[in-house]
PDB file of C-alpha atoms and ligand atoms in Angstrom:
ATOM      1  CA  UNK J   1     114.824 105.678 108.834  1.00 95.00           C
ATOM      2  CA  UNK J   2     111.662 102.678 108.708  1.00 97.00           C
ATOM      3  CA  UNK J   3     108.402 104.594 107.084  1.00 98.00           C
ATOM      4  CA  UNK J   4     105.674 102.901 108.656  1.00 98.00           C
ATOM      5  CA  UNK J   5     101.960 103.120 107.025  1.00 98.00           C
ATOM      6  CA  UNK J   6      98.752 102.028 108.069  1.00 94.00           C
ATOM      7  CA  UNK J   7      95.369 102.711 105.939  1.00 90.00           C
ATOM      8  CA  UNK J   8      93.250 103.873 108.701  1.00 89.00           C
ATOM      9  CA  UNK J   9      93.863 105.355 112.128  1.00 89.00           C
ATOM     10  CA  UNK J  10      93.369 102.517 113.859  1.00 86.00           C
ATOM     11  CA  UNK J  11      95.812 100.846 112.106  1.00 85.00           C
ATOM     12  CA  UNK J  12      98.413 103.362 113.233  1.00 93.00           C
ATOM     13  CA  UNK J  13      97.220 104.974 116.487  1.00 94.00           C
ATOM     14  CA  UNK J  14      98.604 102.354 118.830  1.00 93.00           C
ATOM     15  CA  UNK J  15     102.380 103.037 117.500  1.00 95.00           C
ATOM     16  CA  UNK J  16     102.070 106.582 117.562  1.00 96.00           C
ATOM     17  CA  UNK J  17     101.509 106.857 120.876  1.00 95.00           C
ATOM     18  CA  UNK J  18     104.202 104.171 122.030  1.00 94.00           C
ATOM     19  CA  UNK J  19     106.744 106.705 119.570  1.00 96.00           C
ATOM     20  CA  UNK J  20     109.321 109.379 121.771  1.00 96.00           C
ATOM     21  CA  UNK J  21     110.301 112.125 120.518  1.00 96.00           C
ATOM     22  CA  UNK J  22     106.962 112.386 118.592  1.00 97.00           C
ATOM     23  CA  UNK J  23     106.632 115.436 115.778  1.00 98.00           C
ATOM     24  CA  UNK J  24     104.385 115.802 112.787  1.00 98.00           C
ATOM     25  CA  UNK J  25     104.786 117.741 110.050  1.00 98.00           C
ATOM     26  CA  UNK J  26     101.950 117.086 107.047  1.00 98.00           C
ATOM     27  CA  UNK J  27     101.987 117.130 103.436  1.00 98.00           C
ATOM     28  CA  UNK J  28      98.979 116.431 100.970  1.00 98.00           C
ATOM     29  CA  UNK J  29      96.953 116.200 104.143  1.00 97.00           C
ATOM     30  CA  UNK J  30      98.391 113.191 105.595  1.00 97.00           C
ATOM     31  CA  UNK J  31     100.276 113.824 109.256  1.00 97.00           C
ATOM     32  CA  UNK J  32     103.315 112.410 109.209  1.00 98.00           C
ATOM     33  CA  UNK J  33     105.240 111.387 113.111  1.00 98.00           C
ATOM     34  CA  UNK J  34     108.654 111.385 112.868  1.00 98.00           C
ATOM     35  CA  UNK J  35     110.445 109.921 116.114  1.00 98.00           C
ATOM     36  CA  UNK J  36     111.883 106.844 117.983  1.00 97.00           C
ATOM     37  CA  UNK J  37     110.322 103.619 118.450  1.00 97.00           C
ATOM     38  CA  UNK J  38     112.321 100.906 120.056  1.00 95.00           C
ATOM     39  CA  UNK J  39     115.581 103.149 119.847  1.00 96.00           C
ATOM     40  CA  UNK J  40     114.779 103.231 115.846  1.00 96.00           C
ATOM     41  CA  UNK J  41     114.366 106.079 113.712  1.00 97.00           C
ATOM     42  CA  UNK J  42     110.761 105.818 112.497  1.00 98.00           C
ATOM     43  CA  UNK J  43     108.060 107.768 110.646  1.00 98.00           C
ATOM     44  CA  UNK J  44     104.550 106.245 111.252  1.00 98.00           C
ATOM     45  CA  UNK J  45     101.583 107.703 108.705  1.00 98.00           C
ATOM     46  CA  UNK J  46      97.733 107.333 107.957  1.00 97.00           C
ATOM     47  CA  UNK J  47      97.783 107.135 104.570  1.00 97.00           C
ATOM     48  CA  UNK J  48      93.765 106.966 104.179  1.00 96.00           C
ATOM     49  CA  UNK J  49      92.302 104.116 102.268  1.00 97.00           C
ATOM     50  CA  UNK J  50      92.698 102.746  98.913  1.00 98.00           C
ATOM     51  CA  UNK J  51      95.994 102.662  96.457  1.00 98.00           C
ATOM     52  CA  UNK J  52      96.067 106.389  95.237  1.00 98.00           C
ATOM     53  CA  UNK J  53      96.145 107.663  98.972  1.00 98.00           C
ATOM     54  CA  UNK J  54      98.898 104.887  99.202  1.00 98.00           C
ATOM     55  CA  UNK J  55     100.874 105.854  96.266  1.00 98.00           C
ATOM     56  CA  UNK J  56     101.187 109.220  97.052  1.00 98.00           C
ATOM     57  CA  UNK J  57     101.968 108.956 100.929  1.00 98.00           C
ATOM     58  CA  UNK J  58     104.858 106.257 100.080  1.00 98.00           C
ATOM     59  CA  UNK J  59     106.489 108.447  97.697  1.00 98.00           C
ATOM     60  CA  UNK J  60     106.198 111.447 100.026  1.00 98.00           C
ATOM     61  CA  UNK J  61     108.085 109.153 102.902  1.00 98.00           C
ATOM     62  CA  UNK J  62     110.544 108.549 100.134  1.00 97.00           C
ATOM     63  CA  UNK J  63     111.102 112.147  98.743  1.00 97.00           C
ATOM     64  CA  UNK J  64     110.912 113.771 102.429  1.00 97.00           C
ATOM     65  CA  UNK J  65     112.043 111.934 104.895  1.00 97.00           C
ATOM     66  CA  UNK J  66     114.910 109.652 103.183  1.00 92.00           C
ATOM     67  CA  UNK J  67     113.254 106.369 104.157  1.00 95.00           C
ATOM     68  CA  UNK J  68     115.347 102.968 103.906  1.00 96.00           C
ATOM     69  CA  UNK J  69     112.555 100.686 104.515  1.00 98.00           C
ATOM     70  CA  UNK J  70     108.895 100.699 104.034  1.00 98.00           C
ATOM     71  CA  UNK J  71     106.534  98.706 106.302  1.00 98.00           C
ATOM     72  CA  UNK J  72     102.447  98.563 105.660  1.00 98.00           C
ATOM     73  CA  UNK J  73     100.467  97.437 108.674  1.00 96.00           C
ATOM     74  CA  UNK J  74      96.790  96.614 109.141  1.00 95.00           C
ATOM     75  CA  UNK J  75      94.292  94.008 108.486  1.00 95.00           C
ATOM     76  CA  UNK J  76      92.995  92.004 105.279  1.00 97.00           C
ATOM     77  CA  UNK J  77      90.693  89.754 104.308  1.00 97.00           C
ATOM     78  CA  UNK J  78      92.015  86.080 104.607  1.00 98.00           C
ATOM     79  CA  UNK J  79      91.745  84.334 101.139  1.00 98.00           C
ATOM     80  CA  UNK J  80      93.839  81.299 101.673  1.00 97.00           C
ATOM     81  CA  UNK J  81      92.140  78.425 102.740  1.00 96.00           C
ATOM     82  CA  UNK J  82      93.951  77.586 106.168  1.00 96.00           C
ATOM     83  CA  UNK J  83      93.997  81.237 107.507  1.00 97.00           C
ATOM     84  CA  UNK J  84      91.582  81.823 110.509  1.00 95.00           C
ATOM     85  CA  UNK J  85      90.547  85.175 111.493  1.00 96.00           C
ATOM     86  CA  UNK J  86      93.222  86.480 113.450  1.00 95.00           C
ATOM     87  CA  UNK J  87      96.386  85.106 111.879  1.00 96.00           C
ATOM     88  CA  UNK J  88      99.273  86.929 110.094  1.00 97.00           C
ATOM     89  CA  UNK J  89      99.989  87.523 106.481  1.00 98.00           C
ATOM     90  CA  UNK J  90     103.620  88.903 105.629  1.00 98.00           C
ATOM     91  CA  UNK J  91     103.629  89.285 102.135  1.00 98.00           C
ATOM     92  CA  UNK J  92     105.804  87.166  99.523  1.00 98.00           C
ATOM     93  CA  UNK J  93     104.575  89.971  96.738  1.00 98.00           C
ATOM     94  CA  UNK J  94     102.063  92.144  96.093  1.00 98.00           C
ATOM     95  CA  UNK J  95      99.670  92.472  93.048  1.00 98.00           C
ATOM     96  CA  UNK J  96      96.965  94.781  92.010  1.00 98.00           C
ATOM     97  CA  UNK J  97      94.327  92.545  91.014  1.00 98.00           C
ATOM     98  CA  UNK J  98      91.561  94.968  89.650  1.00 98.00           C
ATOM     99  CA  UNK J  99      94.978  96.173  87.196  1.00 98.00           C
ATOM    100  CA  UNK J 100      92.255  94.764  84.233  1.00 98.00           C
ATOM    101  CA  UNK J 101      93.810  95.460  80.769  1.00 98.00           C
ATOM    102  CA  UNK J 102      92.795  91.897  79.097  1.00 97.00           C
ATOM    103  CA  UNK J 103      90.926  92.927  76.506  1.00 98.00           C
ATOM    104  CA  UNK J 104      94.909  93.890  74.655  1.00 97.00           C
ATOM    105  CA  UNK J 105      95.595  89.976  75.607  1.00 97.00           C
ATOM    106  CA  UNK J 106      97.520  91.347  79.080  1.00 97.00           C
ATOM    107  CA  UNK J 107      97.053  88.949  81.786  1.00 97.00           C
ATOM    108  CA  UNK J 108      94.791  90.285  84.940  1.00 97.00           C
ATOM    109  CA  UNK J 109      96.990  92.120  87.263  1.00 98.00           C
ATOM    110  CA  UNK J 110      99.539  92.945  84.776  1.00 98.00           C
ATOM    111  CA  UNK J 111     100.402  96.187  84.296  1.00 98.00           C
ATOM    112  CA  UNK J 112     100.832  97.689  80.489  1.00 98.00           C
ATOM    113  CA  UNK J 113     103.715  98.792  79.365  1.00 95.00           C
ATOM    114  CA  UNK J 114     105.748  97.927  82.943  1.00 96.00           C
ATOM    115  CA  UNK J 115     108.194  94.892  83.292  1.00 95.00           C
ATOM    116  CA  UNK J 116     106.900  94.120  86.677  1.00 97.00           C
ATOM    117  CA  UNK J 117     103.686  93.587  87.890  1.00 98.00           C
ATOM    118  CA  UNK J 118     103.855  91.256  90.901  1.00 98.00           C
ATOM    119  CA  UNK J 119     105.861  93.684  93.524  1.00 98.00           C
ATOM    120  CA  UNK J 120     108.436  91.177  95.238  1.00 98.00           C
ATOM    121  CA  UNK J 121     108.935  91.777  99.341  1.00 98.00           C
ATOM    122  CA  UNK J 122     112.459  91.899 100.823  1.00 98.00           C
ATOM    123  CA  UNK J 123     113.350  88.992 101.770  1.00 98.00           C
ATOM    124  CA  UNK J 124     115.087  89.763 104.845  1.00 97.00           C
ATOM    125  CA  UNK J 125     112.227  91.948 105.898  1.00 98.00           C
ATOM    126  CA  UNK J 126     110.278  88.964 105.319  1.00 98.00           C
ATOM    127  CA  UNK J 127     112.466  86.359 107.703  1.00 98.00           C
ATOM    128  CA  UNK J 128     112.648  89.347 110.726  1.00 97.00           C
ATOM    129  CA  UNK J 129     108.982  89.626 110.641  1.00 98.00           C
ATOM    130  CA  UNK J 130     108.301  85.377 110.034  1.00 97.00           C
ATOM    131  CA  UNK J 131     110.854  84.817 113.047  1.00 96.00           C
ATOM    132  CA  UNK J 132     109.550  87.876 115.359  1.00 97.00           C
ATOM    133  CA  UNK J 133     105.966  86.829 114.528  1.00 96.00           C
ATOM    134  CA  UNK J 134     106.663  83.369 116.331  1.00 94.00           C
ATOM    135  CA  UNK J 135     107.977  85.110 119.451  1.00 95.00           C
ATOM    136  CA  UNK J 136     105.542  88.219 119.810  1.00 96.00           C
ATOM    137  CA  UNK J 137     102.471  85.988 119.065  1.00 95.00           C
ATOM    138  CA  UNK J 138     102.681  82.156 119.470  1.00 95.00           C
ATOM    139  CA  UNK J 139      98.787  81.346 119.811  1.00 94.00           C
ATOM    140  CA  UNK J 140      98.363  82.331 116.011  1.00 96.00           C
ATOM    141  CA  UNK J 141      99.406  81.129 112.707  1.00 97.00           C
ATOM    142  CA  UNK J 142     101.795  83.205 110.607  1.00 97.00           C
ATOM    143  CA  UNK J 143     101.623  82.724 107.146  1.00 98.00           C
ATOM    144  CA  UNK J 144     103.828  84.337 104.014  1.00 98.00           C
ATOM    145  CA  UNK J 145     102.059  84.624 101.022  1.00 98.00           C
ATOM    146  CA  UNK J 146     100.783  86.438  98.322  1.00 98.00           C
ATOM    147  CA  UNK J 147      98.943  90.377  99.301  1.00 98.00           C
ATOM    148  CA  UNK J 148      96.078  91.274  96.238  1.00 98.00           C
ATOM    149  CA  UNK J 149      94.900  94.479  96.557  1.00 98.00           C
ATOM    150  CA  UNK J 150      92.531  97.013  94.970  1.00 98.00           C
ATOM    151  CA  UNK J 151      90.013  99.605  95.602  1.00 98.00           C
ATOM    152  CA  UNK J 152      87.337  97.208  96.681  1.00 98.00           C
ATOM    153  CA  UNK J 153      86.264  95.395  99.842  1.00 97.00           C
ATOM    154  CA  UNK J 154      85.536  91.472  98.855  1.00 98.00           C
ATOM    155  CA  UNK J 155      82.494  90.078 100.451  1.00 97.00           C
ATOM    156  CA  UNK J 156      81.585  87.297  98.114  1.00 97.00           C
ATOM    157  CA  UNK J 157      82.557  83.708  97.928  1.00 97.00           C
ATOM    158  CA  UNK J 158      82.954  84.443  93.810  1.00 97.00           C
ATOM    159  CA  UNK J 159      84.911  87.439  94.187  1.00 98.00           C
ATOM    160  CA  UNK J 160      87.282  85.324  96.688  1.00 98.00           C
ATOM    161  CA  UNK J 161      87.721  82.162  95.058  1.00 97.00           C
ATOM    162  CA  UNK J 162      88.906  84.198  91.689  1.00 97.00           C
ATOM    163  CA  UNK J 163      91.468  86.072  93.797  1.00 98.00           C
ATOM    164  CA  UNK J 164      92.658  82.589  94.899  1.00 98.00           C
ATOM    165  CA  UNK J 165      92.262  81.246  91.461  1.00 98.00           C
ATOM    166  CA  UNK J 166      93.885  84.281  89.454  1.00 97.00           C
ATOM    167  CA  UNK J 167      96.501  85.208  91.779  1.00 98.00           C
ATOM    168  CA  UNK J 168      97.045  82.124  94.329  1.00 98.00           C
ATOM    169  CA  UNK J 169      96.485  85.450  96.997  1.00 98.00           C
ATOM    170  CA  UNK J 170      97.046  84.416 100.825  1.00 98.00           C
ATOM    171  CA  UNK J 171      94.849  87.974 101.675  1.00 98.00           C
ATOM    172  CA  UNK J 172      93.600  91.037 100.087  1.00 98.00           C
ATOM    173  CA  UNK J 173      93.371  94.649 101.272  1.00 98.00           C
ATOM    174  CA  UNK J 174      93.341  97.678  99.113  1.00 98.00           C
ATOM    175  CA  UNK J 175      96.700  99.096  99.605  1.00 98.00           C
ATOM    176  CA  UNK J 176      99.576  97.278  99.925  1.00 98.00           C
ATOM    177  CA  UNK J 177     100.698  96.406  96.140  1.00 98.00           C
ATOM    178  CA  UNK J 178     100.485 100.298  95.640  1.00 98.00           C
ATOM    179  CA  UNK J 179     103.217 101.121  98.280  1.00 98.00           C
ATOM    180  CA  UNK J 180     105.295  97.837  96.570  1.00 98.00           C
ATOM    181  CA  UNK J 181     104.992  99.303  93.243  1.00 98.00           C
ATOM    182  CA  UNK J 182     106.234 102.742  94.443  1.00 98.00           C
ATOM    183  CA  UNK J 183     108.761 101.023  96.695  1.00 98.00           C
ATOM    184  CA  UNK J 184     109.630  98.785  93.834  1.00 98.00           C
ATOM    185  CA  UNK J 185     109.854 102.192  91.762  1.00 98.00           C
ATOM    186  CA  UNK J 186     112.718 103.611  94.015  1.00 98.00           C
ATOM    187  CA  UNK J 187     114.126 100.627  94.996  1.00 98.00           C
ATOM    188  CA  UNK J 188     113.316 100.653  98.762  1.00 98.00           C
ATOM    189  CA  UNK J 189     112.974  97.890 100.319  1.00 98.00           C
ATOM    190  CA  UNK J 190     109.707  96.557 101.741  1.00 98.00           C
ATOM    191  CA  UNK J 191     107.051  94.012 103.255  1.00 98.00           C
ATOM    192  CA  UNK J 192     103.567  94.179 103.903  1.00 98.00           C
ATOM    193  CA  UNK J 193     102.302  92.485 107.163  1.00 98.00           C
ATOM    194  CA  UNK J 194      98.106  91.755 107.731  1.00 97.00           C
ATOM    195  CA  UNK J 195      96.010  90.260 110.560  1.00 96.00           C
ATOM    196  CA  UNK J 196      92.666  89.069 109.504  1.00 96.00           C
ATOM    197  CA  UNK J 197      89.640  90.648 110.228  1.00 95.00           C
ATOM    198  CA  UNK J 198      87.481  88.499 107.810  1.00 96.00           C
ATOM    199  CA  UNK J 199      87.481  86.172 104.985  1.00 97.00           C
ATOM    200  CA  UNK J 200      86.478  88.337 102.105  1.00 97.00           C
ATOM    201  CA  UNK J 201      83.308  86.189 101.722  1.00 97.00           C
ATOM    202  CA  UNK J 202      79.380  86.941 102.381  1.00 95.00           C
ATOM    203  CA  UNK J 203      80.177  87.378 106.127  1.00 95.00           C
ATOM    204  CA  UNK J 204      83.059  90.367 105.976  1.00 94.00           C
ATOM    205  CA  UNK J 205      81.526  92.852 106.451  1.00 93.00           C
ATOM    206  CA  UNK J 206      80.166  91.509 110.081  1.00 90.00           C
ATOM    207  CA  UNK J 207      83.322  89.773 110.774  1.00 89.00           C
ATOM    208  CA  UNK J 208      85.248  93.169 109.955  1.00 86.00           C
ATOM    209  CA  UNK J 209      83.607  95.388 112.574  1.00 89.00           C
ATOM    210  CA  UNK J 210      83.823  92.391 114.931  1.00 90.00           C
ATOM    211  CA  UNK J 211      87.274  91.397 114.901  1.00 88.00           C
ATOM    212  CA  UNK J 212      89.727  94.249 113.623  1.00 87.00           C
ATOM    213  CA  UNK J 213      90.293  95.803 117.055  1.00 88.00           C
ATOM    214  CA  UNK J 214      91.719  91.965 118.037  1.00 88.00           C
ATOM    215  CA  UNK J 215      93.613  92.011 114.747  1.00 89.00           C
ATOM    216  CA  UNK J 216      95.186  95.243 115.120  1.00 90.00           C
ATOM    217  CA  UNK J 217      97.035  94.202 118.471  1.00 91.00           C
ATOM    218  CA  UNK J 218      98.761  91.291 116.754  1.00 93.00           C
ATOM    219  CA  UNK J 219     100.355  93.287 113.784  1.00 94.00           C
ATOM    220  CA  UNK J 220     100.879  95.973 116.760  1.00 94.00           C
ATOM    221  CA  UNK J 221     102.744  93.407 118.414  1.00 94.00           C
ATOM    222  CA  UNK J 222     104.847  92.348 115.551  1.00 96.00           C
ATOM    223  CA  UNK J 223     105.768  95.525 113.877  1.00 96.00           C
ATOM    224  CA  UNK J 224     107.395  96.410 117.700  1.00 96.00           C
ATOM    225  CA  UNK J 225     109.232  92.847 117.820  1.00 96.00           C
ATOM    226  CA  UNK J 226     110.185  93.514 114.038  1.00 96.00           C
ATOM    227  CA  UNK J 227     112.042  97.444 115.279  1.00 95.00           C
ATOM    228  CA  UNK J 228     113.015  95.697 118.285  1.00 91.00           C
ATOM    229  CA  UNK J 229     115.021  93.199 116.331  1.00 79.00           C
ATOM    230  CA  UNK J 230     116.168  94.573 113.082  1.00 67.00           C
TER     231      UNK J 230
HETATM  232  N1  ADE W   1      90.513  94.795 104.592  1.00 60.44           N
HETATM  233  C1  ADE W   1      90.027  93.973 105.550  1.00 60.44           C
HETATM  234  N2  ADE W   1      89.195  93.054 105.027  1.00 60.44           N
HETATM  235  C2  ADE W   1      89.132  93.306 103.692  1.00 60.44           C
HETATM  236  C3  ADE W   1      88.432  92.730 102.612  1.00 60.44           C
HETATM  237  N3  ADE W   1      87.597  91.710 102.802  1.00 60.44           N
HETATM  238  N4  ADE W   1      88.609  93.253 101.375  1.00 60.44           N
HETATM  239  C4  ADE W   1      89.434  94.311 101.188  1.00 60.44           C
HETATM  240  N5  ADE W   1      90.117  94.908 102.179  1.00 60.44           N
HETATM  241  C5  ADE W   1      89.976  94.408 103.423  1.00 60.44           C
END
């Protein structure tokens, strides 16, 4: 069984209504879809925005429905320098990078008390989605690279260019390191896959509103080559 989350319904609404066999059942107010999507055993979720909703909805997919693999879809901010609006992140890792405990000498992003901080993605997750991206949407670019997230939307050039020079992040939302921590947690494996809707500087905002729809149907696109294949 593949537990599929997007943020924001949007994010999920397309792949809900390509599922069969469609049922929901909800817990801590999230509607969860249990059926088939390209003959595969799926349950697709909104888990709302930011990491707590996150958290909780990927352990519920976990304790409830006996998920094997975890896949986050939606859209980011592109931080990397070569990423146009439009393109594909599939994360390497995940990091939280408002996780700020430096004043006790703890480097940003690092997590007291834990041995991990920086969530690794499965790596075969990772090669199904790089390959299937190439098929299901040759006109963009397809990066993998690191996700930052946290509960803030970056729309500054200074807030950017620390997340590039802190974490070397490829994009940042404000989920995805959450559902690798609890992934990480139960050992399930994961990977986190973002289109850009903006480049987390002055302009996001605009750029956002403008260009998520267009974003959306890329990661659509690839999360159905990605069932279709694995
Ligand atoms: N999701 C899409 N764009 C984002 C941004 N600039 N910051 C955080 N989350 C985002």
């Amino acid at each position: 069984m593949i537990g599929i989350i997007g943020a924001m319904e949007e994010e999920v609404s397309l792949l809900i209504d390509a599922m069969e066999k469609k049922e929901k059942i909800s817990f801590a107010g999230m509607d969860f879809y249990t059926g088939i999507l390209k003959k595969k055993k799926v349950v697709i979720v909104k888990s709302g925005i930011g990491k707590v909703n996150m958290a909780l909805c990927t352990q519920i997919l976990i304790d409830k429905f006996g998920i094997t693999h975890l896949i986050n879809t939606g859209v980011a901010g592109g931080l990397y320098k070569d990423i146009e609006v439009g393109d594909i992140v599939i994360s390497s890792d995940a990091v939280q990078h408002d996780m700020d405990a430096t004043v006790f000498g703890y480097k940003l992003g690092e997590i007291p008390q834990m041995k991990v901080s920086v969530f690794p993605a499965d790596e075969k997750l990772i090669q199904t989605a790089k390959n299937t991206c190439r098929r299901v949407n040759p006109d963009i670019q397809c990066f993998v690279g690191r996700v930052v997230s946290g509960d803030q939307f970056i729309s500054s050039n200074e807030k950017k260019h620390q997340l590039i020079d802190e974490f070397g992040g490829y994009c940042a939302e404000m989920e995805g390191a959450a559902m690798a921590q609890a992934a990480y947690l139960n050992g399930i494996p994961f990977v986190i896959l973002r289109a850009i809707s903006d480049k987390a500087d002055q302009k996001a905002a605009g750029s956002y509103e403008e260009f998520e729809k267009a974003a959306i149907k890329h990661i659509v696109r690839l999360v159905l080559g990605i069932l279709d294949k694995e």
